Short mmCIF file of C-alpha atoms and ligand atoms in Angstrom, two decimals:
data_model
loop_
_atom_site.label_atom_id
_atom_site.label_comp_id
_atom_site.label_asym_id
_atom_site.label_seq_id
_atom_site.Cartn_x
_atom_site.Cartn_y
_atom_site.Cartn_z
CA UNK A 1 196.37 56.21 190.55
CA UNK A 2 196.72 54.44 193.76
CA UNK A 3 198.86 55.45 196.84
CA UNK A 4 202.25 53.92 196.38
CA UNK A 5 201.94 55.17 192.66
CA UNK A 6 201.50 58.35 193.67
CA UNK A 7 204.26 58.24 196.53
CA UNK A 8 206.78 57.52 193.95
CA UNK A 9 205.91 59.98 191.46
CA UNK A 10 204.16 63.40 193.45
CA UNK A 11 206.30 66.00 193.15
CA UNK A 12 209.42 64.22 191.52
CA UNK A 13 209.89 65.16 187.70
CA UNK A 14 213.06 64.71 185.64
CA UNK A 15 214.62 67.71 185.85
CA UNK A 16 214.69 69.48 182.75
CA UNK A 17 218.39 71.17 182.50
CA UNK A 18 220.08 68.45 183.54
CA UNK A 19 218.06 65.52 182.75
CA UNK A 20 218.51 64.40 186.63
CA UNK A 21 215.81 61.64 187.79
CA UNK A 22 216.57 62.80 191.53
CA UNK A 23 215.76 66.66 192.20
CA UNK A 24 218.85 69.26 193.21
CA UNK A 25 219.07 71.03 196.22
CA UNK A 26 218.29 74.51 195.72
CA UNK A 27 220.64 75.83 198.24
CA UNK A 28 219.58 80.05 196.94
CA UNK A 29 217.54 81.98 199.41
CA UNK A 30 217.45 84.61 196.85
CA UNK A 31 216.25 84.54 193.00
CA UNK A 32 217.07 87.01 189.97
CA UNK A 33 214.56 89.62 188.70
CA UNK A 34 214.05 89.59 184.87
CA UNK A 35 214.94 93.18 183.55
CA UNK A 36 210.96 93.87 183.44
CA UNK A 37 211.21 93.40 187.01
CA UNK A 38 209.05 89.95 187.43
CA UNK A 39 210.26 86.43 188.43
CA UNK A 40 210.33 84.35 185.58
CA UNK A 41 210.78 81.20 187.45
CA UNK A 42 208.25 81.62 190.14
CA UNK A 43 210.50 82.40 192.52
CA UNK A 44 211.77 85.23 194.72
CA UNK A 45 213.23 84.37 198.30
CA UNK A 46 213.34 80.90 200.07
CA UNK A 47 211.10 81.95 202.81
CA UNK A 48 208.81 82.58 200.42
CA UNK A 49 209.01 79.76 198.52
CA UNK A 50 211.71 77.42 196.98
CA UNK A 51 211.52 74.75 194.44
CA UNK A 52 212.48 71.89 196.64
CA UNK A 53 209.14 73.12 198.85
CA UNK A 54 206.89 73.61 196.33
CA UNK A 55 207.80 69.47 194.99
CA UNK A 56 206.76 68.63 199.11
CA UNK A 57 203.85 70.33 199.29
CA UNK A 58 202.83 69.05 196.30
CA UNK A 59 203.05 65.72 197.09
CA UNK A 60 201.97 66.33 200.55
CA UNK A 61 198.66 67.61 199.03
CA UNK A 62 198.77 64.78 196.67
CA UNK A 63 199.24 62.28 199.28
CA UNK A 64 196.33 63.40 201.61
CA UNK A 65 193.98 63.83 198.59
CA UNK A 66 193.74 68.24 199.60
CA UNK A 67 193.66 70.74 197.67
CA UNK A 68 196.52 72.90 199.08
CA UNK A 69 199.70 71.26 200.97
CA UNK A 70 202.07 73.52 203.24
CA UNK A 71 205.17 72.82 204.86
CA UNK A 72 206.68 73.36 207.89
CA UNK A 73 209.99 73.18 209.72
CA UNK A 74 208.52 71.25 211.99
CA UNK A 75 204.81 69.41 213.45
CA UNK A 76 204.87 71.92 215.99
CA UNK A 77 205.03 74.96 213.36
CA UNK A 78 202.66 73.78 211.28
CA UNK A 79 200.14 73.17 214.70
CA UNK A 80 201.05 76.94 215.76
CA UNK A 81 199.59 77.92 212.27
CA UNK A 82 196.20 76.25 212.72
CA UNK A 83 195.70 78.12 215.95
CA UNK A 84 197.25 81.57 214.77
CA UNK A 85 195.14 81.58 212.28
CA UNK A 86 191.94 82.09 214.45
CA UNK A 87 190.74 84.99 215.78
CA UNK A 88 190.91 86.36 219.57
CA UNK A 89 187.93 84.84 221.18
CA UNK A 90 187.22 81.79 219.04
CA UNK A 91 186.82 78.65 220.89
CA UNK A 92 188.59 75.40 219.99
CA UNK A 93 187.57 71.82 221.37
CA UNK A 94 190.92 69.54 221.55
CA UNK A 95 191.25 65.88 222.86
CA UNK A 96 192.07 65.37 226.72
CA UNK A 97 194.76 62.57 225.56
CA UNK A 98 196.78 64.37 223.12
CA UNK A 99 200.19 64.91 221.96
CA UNK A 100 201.46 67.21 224.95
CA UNK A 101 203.21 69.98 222.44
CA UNK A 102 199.83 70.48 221.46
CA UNK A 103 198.49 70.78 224.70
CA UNK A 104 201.33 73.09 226.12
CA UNK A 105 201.07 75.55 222.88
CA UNK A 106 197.11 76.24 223.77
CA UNK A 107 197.67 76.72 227.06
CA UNK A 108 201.05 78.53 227.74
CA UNK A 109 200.88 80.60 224.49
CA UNK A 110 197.51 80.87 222.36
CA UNK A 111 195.28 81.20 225.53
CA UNK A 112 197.45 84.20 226.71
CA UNK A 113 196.38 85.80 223.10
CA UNK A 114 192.34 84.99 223.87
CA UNK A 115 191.72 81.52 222.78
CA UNK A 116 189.21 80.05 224.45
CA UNK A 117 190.17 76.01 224.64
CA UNK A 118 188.22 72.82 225.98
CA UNK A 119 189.73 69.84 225.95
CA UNK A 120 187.39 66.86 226.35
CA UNK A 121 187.54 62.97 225.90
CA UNK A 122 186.63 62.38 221.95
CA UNK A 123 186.27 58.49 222.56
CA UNK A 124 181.97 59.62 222.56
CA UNK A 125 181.43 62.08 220.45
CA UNK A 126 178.92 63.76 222.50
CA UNK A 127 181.51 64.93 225.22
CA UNK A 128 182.50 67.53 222.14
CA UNK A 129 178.68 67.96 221.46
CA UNK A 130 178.40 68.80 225.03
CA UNK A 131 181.92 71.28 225.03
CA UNK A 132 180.30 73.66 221.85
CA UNK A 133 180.07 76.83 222.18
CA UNK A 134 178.48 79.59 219.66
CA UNK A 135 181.83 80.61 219.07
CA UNK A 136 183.29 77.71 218.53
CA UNK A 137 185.38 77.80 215.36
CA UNK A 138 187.71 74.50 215.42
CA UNK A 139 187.39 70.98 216.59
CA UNK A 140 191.09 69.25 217.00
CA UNK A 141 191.08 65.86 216.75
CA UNK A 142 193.65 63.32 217.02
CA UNK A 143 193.56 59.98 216.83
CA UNK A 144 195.00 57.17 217.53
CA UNK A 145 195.67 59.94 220.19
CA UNK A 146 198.97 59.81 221.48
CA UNK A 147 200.05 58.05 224.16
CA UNK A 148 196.76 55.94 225.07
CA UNK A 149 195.65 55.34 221.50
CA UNK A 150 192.44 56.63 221.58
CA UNK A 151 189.89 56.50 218.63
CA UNK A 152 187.30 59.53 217.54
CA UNK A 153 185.02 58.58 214.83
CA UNK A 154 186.42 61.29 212.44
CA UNK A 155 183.08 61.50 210.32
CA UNK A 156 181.00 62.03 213.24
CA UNK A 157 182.97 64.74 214.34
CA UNK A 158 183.05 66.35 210.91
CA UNK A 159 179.34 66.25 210.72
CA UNK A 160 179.37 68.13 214.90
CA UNK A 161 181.47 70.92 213.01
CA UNK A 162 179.57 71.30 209.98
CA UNK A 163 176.31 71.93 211.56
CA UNK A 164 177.94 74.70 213.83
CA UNK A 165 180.06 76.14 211.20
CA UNK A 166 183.52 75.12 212.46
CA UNK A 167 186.37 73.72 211.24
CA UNK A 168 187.60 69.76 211.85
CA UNK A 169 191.53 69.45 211.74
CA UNK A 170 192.95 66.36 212.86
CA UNK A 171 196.19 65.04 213.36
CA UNK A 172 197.17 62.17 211.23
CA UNK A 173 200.67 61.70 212.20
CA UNK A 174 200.20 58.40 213.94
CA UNK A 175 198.15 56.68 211.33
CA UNK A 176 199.55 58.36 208.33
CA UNK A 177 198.18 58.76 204.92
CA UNK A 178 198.89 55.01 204.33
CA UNK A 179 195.92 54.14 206.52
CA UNK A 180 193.61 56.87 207.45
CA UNK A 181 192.35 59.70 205.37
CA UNK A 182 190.76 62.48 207.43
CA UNK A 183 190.21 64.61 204.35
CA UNK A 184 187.52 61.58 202.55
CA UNK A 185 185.95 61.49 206.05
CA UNK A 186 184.78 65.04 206.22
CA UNK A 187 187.68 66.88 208.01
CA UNK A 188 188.38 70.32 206.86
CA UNK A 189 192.42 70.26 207.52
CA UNK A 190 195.12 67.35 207.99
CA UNK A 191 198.38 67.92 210.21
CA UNK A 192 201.56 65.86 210.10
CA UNK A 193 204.62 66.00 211.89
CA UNK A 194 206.99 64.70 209.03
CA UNK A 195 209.50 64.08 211.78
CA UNK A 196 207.76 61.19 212.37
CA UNK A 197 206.67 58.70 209.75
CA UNK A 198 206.78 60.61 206.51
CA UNK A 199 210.62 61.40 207.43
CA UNK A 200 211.07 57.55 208.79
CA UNK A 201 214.76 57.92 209.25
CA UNK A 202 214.57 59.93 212.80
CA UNK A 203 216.86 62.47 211.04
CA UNK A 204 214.83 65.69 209.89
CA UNK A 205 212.60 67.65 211.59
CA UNK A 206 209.18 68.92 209.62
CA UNK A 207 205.62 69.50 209.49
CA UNK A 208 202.48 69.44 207.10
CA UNK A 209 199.13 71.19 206.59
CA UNK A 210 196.89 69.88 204.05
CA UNK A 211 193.48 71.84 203.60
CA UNK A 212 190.50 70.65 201.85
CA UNK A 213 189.66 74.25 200.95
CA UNK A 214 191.39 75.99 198.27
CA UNK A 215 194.17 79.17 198.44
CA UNK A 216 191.45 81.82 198.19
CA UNK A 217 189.53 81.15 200.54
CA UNK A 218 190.54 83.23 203.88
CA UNK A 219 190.93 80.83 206.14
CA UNK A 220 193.91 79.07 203.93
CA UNK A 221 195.05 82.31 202.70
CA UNK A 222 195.87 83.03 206.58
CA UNK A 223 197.83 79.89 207.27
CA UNK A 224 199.98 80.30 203.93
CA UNK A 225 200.91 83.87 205.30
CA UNK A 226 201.60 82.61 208.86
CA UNK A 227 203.82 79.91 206.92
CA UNK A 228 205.71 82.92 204.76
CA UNK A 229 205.63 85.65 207.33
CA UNK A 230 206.07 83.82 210.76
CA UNK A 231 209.14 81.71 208.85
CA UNK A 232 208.57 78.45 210.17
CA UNK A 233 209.72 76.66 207.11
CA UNK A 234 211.65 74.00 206.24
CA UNK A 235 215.00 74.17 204.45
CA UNK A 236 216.03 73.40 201.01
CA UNK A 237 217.63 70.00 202.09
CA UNK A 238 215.00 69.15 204.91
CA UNK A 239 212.41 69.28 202.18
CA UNK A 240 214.72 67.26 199.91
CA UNK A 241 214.90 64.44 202.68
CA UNK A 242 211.46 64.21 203.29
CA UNK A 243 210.44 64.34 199.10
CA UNK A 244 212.96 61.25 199.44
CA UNK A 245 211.22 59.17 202.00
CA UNK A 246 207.86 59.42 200.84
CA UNK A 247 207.97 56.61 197.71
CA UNK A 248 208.94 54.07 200.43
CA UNK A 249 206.53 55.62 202.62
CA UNK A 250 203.84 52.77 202.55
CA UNK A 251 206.16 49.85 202.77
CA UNK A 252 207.74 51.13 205.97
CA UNK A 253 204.54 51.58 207.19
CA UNK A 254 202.33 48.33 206.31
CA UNK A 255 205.71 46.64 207.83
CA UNK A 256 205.50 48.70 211.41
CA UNK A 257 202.18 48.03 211.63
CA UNK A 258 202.47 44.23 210.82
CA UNK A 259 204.83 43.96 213.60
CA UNK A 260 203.31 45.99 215.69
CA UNK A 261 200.39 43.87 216.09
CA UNK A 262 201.90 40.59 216.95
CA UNK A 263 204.10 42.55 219.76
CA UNK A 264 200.71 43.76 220.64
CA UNK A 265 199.40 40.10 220.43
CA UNK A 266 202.34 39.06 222.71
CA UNK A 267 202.22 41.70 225.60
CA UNK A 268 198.86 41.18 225.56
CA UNK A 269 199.27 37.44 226.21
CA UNK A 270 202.16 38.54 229.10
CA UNK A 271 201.45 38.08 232.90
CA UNK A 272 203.64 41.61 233.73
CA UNK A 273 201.29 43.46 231.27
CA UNK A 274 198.59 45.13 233.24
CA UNK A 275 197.07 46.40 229.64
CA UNK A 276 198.00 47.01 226.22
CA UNK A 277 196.80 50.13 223.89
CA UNK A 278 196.66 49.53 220.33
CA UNK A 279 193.16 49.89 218.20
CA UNK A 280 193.75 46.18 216.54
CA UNK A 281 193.00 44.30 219.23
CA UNK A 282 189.18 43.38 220.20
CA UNK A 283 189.19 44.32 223.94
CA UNK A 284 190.11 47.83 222.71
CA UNK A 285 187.40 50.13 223.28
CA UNK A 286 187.95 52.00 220.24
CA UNK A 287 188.32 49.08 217.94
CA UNK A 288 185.10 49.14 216.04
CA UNK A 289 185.48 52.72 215.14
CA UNK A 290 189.44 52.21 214.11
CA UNK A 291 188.18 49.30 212.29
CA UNK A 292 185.66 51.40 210.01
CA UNK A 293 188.00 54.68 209.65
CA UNK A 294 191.44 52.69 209.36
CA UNK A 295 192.70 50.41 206.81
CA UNK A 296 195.39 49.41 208.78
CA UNK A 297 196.23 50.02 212.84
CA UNK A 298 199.79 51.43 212.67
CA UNK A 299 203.35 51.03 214.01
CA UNK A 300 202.58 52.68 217.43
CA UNK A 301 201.40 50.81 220.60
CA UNK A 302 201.83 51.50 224.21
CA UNK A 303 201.64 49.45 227.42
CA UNK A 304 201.45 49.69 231.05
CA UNK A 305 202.80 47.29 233.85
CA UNK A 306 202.03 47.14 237.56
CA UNK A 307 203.92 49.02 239.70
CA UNK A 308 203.97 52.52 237.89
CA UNK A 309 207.26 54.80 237.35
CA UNK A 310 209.74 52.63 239.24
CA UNK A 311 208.74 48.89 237.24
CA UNK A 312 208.46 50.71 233.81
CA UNK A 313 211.49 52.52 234.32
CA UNK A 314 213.27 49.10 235.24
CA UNK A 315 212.10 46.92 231.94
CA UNK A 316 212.99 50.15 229.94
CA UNK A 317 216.53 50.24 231.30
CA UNK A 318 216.47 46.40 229.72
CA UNK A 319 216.12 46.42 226.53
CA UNK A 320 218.85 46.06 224.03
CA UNK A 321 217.95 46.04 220.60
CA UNK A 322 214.90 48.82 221.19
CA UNK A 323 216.61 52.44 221.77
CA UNK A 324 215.13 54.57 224.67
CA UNK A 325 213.83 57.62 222.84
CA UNK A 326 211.07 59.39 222.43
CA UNK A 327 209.89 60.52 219.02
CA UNK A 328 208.47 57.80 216.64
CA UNK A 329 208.25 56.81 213.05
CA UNK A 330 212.09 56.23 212.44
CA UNK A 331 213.28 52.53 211.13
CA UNK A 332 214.52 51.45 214.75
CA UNK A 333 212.50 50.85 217.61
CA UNK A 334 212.12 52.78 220.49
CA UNK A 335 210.91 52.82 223.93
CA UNK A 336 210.10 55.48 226.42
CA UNK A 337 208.68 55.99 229.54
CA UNK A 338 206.16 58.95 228.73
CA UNK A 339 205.27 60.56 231.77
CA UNK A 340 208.74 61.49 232.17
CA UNK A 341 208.96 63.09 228.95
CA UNK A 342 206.07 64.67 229.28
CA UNK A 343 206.80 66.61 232.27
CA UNK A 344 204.92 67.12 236.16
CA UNK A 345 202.09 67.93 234.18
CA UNK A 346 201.34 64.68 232.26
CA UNK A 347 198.29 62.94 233.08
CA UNK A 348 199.65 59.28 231.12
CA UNK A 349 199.76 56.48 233.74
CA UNK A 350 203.45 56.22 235.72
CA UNK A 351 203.38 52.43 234.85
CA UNK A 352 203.31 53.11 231.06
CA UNK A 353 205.85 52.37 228.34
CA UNK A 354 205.11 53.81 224.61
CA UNK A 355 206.66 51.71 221.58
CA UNK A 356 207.29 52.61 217.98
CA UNK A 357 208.13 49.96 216.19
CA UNK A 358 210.57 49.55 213.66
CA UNK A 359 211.85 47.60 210.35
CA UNK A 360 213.72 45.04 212.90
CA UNK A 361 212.76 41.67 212.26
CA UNK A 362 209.91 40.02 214.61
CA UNK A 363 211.93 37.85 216.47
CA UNK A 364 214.52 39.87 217.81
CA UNK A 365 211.88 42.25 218.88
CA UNK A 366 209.72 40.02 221.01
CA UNK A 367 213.39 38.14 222.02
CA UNK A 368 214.44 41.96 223.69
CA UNK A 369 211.04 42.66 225.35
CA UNK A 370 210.46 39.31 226.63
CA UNK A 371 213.91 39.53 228.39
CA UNK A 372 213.16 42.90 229.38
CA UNK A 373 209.67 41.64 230.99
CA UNK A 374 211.92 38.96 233.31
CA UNK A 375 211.80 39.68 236.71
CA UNK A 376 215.38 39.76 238.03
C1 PLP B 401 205.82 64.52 217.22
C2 PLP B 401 204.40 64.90 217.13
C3 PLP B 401 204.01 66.24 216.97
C4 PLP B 401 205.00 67.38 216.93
O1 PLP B 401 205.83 67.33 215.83
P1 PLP B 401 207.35 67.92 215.79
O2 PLP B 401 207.79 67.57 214.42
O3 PLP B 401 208.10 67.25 216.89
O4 PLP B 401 207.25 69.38 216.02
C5 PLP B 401 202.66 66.50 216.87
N1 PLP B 401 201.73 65.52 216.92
C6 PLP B 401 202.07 64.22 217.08
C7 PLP B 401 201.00 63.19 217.15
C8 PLP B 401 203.41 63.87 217.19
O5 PLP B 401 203.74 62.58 217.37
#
């Protein structure tokens, strides 16, 4: 079955007591013994598993085309898992434009416990080539990385961990399931913060791990009992949200990304606009490689003006219709000025403003930014 078929229909049956085409909340964080002491309906204690989880990761698995799905209460939970579940020592090679929880976790909490991290610039392949070490047991990928929209050929980097015997994860928030499928191009593990576009309503936090690699073998086996014993789950309701946005999952998306690219078309074409970051358009440097690993480009796009911090900070304070936000994914648009959510550390450009587009019609997007653009 194809995509939207099986957005609609993972993980949704009509429940069988009730006859109820929606699932119920299963509000329980406990579940009753039989009198021969087993669970007869699978289940024993929410953080263990509930049904409203086990419908998500289903279709989460589903969705991705993996074998196992897990969720998380959030993309920065399910992250923590991938790296927990290494060994003191390993090495990982991550992106040197990447989402900046990401970056902060490895270096303020998994390097204090012995992980050994690189992070390099993925655009050429060979800078992660270059970064291996014999010890080298995960290559983190991202891409479009976030904010600068950066593309890694995903198959070339699968092939770079295969021959040393490490593991590819990437994370697929940004292009989503809808358009990029890291699994069918050789990755090993797909991340997702659901936060973003899977939960498309900016109102529930969660995360996803799908693995190629089945239950039993150890690797998977350790991130299901990170999941169960470091309780970074979802609840009953949060899973319930997400299950809900998923069959309208690929509309939302193919109409982001249609937008997106004529805004993209029209800052491009803007005299303010010092450059514009988004994989569709030809004079992007990682175009031909988006082109052959995407089906479409996405809702996300950022931009930079002249005259750093102070100018960006002036056309965001001048919009109406976008919201300044960060996060991403969510029906409205929203702007931010990134470095300044990222922190002292952040290495994004001051002059740079990162969009996510919405479900707001065309017009009234390119009418806000255009008077935002006006010099006063
Ligand atoms: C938001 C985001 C995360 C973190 O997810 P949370 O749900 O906020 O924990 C990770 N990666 C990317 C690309 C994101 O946009």
């Amino acid at each position: 079955m194809k995509f939207e078929t099986l957005a609609v229909h993972a993980g949704r049956e009509v429940e069988a007591g009730t006859g109820a085409v929606t699932p119920s909340i299963t509000l329980a964080t406990t579940f009753e013994r039989a009198e021969d002491g087993t669970f007869p309906h699978g289940n024993l204690y929410t953080r263990s598993g509930n049904p409203n989880r086990d419908a998500l990761e289903t279709a989460y698995a589903t969705l991705e085309g993996g074998a196992v799905g897990l969720a998380f209460g959030s993309g920065m939970a399910a992250i923590a898992a991938v790296f927990q579940a290494l060994d003191t020592g390993d090495h990982v090679i991550l992106p040197d434009d990447l989402y900046h929880g990401t970056r902060f976790f490895i270096r303020d909490v998994m390097q204090r416990w012995g992980l050994a991290a690189d992070f390099v610039d993925m655009r050429d392949h060979r800078n992660v080539e270059n970064a291996l070490r014999p010890n080298t047991r995960l290559i983190w990928a991202e891409t479009p990385t976030n904010p600068l929209l950066r593309i890694a050929d995903i198959a070339a980097l699968a092939q770079i961990a295969q021959n040393t015997g490490a593991r590819l994860a990437v994370d697929n928030t940004w292009a989503t399931p809808v358009w990029q499928n890291p699994l069918a191009l050789g990755a090993d593990v797909v991340m997702h913060s659901s936060t973003k576009y899977f939960g498309g309503h900016s109102d529930v936090l969660g995360g996803a791990l799908i693995t190629r690699e089945s239950e039993d073998v150890p690797f998977v086996t350790r991130l299901r009992q990170i999941q169960k014993l470091g309780g970074g789950v979802p609840s009953p309701f949060d899973c319930w949200l997400i299950l809900r946005s998923l069959p309208t999952l690929s509309l939302r998306v193919r109409a982001q990304t249609e937008t997106a690219g004529k805004v993209a078309d029209y800052l491009a074409a803007h005299p303010r606009v010092t450059a514009v970051h988004y994989p569709a358009l030809k004079t992007h440097d990682g175009h031909a490689v988006a082109a052959k690993q995407m089906r479409g480009f996405g809702g996300m796009l950022s931009f930079e003006v002249a005259g750093g911090q102070d100018t960006a900070m002036k056309v965001a304070s001048k919009v109406q219709l976008f919201t300044r936000a960060t996060s991403l994914g969510g029906v409205e648009s929203l702007i931010e000025h990134r470095a300044s959510v990222e922190g002292v550390d952040s290495k994004t450009p001051q002059g740079l403003l990162r969009v996510s587009i919405g479900l707001e019609h065309i017009d009234d997007l390119i009418a806000d930014l255009s008077k935002a653009l006006d010099r006063d």
